[in-house]
Each structure stands twice: as structure tokens, then as C-alpha cells.
Tab-separated table of C-alpha atoms in Angstrom:
chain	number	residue	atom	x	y	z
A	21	UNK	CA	-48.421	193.930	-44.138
A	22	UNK	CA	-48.180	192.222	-40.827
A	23	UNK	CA	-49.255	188.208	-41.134
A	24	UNK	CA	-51.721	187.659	-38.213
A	25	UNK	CA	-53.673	185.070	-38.025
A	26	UNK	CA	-56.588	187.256	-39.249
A	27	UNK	CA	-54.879	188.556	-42.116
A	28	UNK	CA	-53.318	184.850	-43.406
A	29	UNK	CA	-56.912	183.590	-42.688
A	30	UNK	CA	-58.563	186.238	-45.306
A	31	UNK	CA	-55.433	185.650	-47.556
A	32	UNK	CA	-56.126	182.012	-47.925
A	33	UNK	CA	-59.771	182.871	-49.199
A	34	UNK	CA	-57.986	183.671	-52.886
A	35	UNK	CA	-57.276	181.463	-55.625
A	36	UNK	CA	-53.489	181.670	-56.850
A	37	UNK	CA	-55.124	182.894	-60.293
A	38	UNK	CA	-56.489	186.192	-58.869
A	39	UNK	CA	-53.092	186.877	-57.297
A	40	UNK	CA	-51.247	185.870	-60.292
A	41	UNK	CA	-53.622	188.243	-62.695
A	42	UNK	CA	-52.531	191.345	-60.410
A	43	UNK	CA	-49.271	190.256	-59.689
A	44	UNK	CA	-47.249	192.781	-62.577
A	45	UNK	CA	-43.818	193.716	-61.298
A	46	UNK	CA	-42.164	190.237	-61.511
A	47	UNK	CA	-41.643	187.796	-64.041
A	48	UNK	CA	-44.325	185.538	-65.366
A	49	UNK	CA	-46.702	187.318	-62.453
A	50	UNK	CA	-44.423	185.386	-59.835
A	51	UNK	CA	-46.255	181.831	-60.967
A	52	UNK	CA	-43.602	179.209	-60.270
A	53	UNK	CA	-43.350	176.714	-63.485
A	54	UNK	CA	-46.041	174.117	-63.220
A	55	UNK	CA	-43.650	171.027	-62.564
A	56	UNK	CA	-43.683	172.870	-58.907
A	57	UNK	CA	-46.566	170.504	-57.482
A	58	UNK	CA	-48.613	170.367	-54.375
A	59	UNK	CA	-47.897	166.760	-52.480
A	60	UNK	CA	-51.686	167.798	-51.284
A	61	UNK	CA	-53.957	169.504	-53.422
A	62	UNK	CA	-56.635	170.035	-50.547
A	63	UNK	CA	-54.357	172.166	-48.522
A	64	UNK	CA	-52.996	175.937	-49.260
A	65	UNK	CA	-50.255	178.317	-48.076
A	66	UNK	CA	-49.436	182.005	-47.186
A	67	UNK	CA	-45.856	183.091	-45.466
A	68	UNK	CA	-42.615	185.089	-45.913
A	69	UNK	CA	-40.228	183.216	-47.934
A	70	UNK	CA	-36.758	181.774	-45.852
A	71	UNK	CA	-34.267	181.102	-48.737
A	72	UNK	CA	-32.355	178.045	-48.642
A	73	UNK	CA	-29.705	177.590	-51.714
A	74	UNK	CA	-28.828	173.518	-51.267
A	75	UNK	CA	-26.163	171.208	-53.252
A	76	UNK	CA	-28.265	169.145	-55.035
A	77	UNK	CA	-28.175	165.470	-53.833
A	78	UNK	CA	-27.484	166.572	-50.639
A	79	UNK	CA	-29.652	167.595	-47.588
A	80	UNK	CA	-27.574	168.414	-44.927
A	81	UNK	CA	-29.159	172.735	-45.813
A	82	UNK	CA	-32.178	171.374	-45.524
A	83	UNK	CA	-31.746	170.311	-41.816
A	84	UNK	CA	-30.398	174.008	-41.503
A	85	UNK	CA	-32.931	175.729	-42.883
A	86	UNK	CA	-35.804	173.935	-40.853
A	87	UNK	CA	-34.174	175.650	-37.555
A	88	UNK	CA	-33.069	178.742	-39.104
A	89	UNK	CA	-36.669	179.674	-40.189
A	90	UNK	CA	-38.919	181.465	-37.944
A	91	UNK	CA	-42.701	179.813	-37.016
A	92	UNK	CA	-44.862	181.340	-39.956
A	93	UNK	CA	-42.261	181.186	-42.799
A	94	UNK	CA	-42.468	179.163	-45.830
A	95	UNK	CA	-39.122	177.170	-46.213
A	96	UNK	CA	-38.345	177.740	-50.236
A	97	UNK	CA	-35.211	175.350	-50.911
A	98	UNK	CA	-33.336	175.373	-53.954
A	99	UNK	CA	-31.779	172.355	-54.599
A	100	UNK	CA	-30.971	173.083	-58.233
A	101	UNK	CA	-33.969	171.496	-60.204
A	102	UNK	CA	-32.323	167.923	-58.958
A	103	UNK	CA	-35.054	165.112	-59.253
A	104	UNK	CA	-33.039	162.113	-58.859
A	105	UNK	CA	-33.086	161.951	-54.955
A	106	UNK	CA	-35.939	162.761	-52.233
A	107	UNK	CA	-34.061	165.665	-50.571
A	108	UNK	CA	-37.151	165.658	-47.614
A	109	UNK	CA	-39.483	163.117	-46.768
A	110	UNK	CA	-42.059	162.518	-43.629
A	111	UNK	CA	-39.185	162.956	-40.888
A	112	UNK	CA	-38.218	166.461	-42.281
A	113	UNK	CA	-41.854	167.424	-43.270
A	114	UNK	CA	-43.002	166.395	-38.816
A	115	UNK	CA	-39.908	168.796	-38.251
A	116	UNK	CA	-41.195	171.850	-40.152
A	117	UNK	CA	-44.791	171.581	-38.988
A	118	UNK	CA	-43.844	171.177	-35.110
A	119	UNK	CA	-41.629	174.117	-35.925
A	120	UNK	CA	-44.991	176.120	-37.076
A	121	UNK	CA	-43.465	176.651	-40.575
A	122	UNK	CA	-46.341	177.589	-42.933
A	123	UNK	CA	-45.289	174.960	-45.891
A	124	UNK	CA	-41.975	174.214	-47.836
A	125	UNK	CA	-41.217	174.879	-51.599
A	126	UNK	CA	-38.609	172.963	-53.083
A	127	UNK	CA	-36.853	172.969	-56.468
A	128	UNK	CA	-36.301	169.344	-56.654
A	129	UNK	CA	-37.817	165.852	-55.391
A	130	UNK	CA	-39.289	164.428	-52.216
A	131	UNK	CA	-40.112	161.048	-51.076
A	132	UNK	CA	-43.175	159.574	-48.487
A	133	UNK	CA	-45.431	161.277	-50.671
A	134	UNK	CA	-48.360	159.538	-48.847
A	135	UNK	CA	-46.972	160.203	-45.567
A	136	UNK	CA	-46.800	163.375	-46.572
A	137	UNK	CA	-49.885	164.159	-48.276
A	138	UNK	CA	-51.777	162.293	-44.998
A	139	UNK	CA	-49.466	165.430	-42.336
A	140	UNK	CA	-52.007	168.174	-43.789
A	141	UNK	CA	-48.668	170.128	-44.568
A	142	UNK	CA	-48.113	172.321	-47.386
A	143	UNK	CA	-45.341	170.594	-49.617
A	144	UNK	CA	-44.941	171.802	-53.120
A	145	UNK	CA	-42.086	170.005	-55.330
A	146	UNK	CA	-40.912	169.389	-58.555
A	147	UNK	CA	-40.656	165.429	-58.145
A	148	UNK	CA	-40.878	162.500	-55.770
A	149	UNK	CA	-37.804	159.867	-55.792
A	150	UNK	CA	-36.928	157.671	-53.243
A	151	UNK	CA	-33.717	157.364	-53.240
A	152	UNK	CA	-31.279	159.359	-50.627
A	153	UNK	CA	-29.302	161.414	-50.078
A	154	UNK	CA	-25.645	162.690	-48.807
A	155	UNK	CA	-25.168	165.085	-45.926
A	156	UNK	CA	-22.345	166.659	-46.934
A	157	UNK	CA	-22.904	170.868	-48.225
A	158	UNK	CA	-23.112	173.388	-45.747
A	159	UNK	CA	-26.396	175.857	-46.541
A	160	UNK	CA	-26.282	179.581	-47.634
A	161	UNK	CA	-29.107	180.864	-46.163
A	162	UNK	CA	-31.401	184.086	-47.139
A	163	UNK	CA	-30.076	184.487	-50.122
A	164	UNK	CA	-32.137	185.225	-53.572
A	165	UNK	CA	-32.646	181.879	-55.103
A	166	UNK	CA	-34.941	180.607	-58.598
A	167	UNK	CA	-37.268	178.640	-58.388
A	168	UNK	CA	-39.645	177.626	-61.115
A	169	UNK	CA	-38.481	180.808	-63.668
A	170	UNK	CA	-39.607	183.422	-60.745
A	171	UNK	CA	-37.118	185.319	-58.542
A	172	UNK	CA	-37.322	184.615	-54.613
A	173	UNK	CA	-36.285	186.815	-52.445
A	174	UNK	CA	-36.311	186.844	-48.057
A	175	UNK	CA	-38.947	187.921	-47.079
A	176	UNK	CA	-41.549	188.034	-50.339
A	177	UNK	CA	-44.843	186.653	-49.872
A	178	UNK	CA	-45.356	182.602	-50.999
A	179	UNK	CA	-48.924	181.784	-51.535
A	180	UNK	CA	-49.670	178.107	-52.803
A	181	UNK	CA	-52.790	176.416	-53.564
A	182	UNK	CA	-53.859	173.668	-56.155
A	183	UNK	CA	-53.009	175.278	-58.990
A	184	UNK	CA	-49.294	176.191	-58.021
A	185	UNK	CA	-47.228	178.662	-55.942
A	186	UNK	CA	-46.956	182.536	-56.625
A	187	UNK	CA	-44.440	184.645	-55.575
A	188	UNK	CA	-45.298	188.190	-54.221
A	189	UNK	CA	-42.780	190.936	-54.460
A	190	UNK	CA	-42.296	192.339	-50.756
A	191	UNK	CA	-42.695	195.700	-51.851
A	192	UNK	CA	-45.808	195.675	-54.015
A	193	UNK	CA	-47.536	193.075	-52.013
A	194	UNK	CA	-50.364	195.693	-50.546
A	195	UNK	CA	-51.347	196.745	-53.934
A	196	UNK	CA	-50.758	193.243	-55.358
A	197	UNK	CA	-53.588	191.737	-52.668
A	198	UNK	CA	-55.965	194.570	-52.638
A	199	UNK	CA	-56.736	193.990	-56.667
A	200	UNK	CA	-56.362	190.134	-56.153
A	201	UNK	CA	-59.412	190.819	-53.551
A	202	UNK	CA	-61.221	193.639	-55.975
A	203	UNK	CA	-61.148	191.144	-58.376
A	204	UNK	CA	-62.339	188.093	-55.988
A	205	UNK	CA	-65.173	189.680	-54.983
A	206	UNK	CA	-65.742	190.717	-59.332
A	207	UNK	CA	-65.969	186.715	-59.882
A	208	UNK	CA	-67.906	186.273	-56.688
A	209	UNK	CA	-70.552	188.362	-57.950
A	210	UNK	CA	-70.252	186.939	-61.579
A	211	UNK	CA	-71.242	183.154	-60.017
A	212	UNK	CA	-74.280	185.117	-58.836
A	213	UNK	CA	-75.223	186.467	-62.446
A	214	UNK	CA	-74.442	182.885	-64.215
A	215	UNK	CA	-77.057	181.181	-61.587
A	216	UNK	CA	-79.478	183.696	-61.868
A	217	UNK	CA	-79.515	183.129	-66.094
A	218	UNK	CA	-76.571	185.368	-67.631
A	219	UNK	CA	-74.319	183.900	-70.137
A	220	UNK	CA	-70.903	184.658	-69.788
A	221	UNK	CA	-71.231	186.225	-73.322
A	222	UNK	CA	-73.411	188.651	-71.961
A	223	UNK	CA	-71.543	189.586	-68.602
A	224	UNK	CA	-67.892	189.974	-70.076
A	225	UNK	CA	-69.337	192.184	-73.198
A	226	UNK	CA	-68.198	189.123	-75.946
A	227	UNK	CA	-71.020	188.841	-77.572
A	228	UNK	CA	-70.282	192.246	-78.771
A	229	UNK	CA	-66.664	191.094	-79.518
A	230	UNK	CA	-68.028	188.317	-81.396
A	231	UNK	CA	-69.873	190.264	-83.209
A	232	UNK	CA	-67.472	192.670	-84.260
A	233	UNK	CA	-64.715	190.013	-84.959
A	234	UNK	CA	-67.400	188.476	-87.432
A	235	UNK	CA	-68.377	191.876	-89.291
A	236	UNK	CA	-64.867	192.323	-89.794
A	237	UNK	CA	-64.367	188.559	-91.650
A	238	UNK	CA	-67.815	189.091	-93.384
């Protein structure tokens, strides 16, 4: 699908749950592991993934991969899992939004997590640390990289909201969104029933499951 501003607009309306439910054809539905944390829980995120494999410790790739990104991309840097340095920080995070980057995930730590948090950009990391780091390691760029247990690959679709980030295979992405929305507008409908008196036991059938699960301990 082609990312307008019309499209990422209607994109952002999802939760990362409804995604996650219908996203099938990768591992653990695409959901990064939970130590991959928004810096800013308010804000959310939809792009095309630009790879970044670092050296952890070091963030000489990361200057790299700010200008070798395209406007609209979501900068996903793997710097190994390595928590014991803040790889980015407010300077790095200014760079990527006047670049028109759509957010950054990184597999590792940040630092000027206030400064951060008060830019309205989408950061999502596995740490904060303040200490530096060396600028030394060239990057490999668009490559596949890990991040969080889930496959990343150029190019796949990175949504992030409170909850986490999700990873959307390329390929499948059309059929991945149109149930994520099919099952939006389900829940949508269910908040209707709940306020107009329904129990959830009634609308999702388990007071019939309940009732079978009993006869067949009785």
C-alpha cells in the first residue's frame, strides 16, 4: 500500500493489539518483546522500516542511518540489545524529526529521556543510560536485523503505540490491516453493546462456555 498522509492518518486509528491479533505469518504476530518501550506513551507510529545493524557502544551508524533514511521511514537500529550506553539522545532525536522520519526503534538504550519525551517524537527503546558513546563502526545499512524476537526486514511496516511496536510483513500487510480494521470496527460496536446494558458474557457467547465448562466438572 502506498503511505499517504490519508492512509497513515486512518492507520494510526488502530491499537497495536488489533494488528498484532491478525498479524499470522511472522513470529510472535511481529510484537517486539515488551522491554522495547515508548520514551512517550501519548504519541504513535506508522512507516517502512530503514534497517540499521550498529556495534553496540558505538553510534557513529546511527549518524548514518538518520541521512540514509528517506522522510516517512521509521529508523529501526540494532545495536545488539546493548543497555549500558545512550546510543541517541535529544541531538539525534531533533535530527530525525527535521529529517521527517516517522519515529526510531532501537534495540538498546537512549539518554534525555525528558528531552525526548517533551520533542512529540516517536522513540521506542529497550533502556535509557547516560553514559556515551564511541564513534568508531561503520553502519551496514538495509539489512534484516532482530529486534525484540521479531524479524525486520526493509521495507516492512513498523506501527508503535503504547503498548509496543509490531512488525508487519511487507507482503501480507493489505490483508494484515484490512482484518486489524474488520476487527476495530467489531470492538467499536461491542463499546456500544456494554453501554447500552450487555455483559461481556452475553456478547462473546461465555456464558454458554461457562456453562458447559461447569456441566462437564459437575
Amino acid at each position: 500500500m502506498e503511505l499517504t498522509e490519508d492512509v497513515k492518518k486512518s492507520l494510526l486509528k488502530l491499537p497495536a493489539g488489533n494488528i498484532a491479533d491478525n498479524n499470522t505469518y511472522i513470529a510472535h504476530q511481529g510484537v517486539m518483546d515488551s522491554s522495547i518501550k515508548p520514551i512517550n506513551a501519548s504519541v504513535k507510529m506508522i512507516g517502512r522500516a530503514f534497517t540499521v545493524a550498529c556495534f553496540p557502544g558505538d553510534n557513529l551508524a546511527l549518524h548514518q542511518g538518520i541521512y540514509a533514511a528517506q522522510p516517512g521511514d521509521v529508523l529501526v537500529l540494532d545495536c545488539k540489545g546493548y543497555d549500558q550506553a545512550g546510543h541517541l539522545g535529544d541531538i539525534m532525536t531533533t535530527a530525525c524529526k527535521l529529517r521527517g522520519l516517522a519515529g526510531i526503534v532501537i534495540n538498546g538504550s537512549c539518554r534525555d529521556k525528558e528531552d525526548i519525551r517533551a520533542s512529540g517524537f516517536p522513540v521506542f527503546s529497550k533502556g535509557v543510560n547516560p553514559s556515551g558513546t564511541v564513534k568508531e563502526s561503520l553502519a551496514t545499512l538495509n539489512v534484516e536485523v532482530n529486534i525484540g524476537g521479531v524479524p525486520v526486514r526493509p521495507g516492512d511496516l513498523i506501527f508503535g503505540d503504547a503498548d509496543g511496536v509490531v512488525v508487519i510483513p511487507k507482503e501480507h500487510e493489505d490483508e494484515v490491516i484490512k482484518k486489524a480494521f474488520k476487527k476495530y470496527n467489531r470492538e467499536q460496536q461491542i463499546l456500544q453493546e456494554l453501554y447500552a446494558g450487555k455483559t461481556t458474557l452475553e456478547i462473546y457467547g461465555f456464558d454458554r462456555l461457562i456453562y458447559q465448562k461447569n456441566s462437564m466438572h459437575s
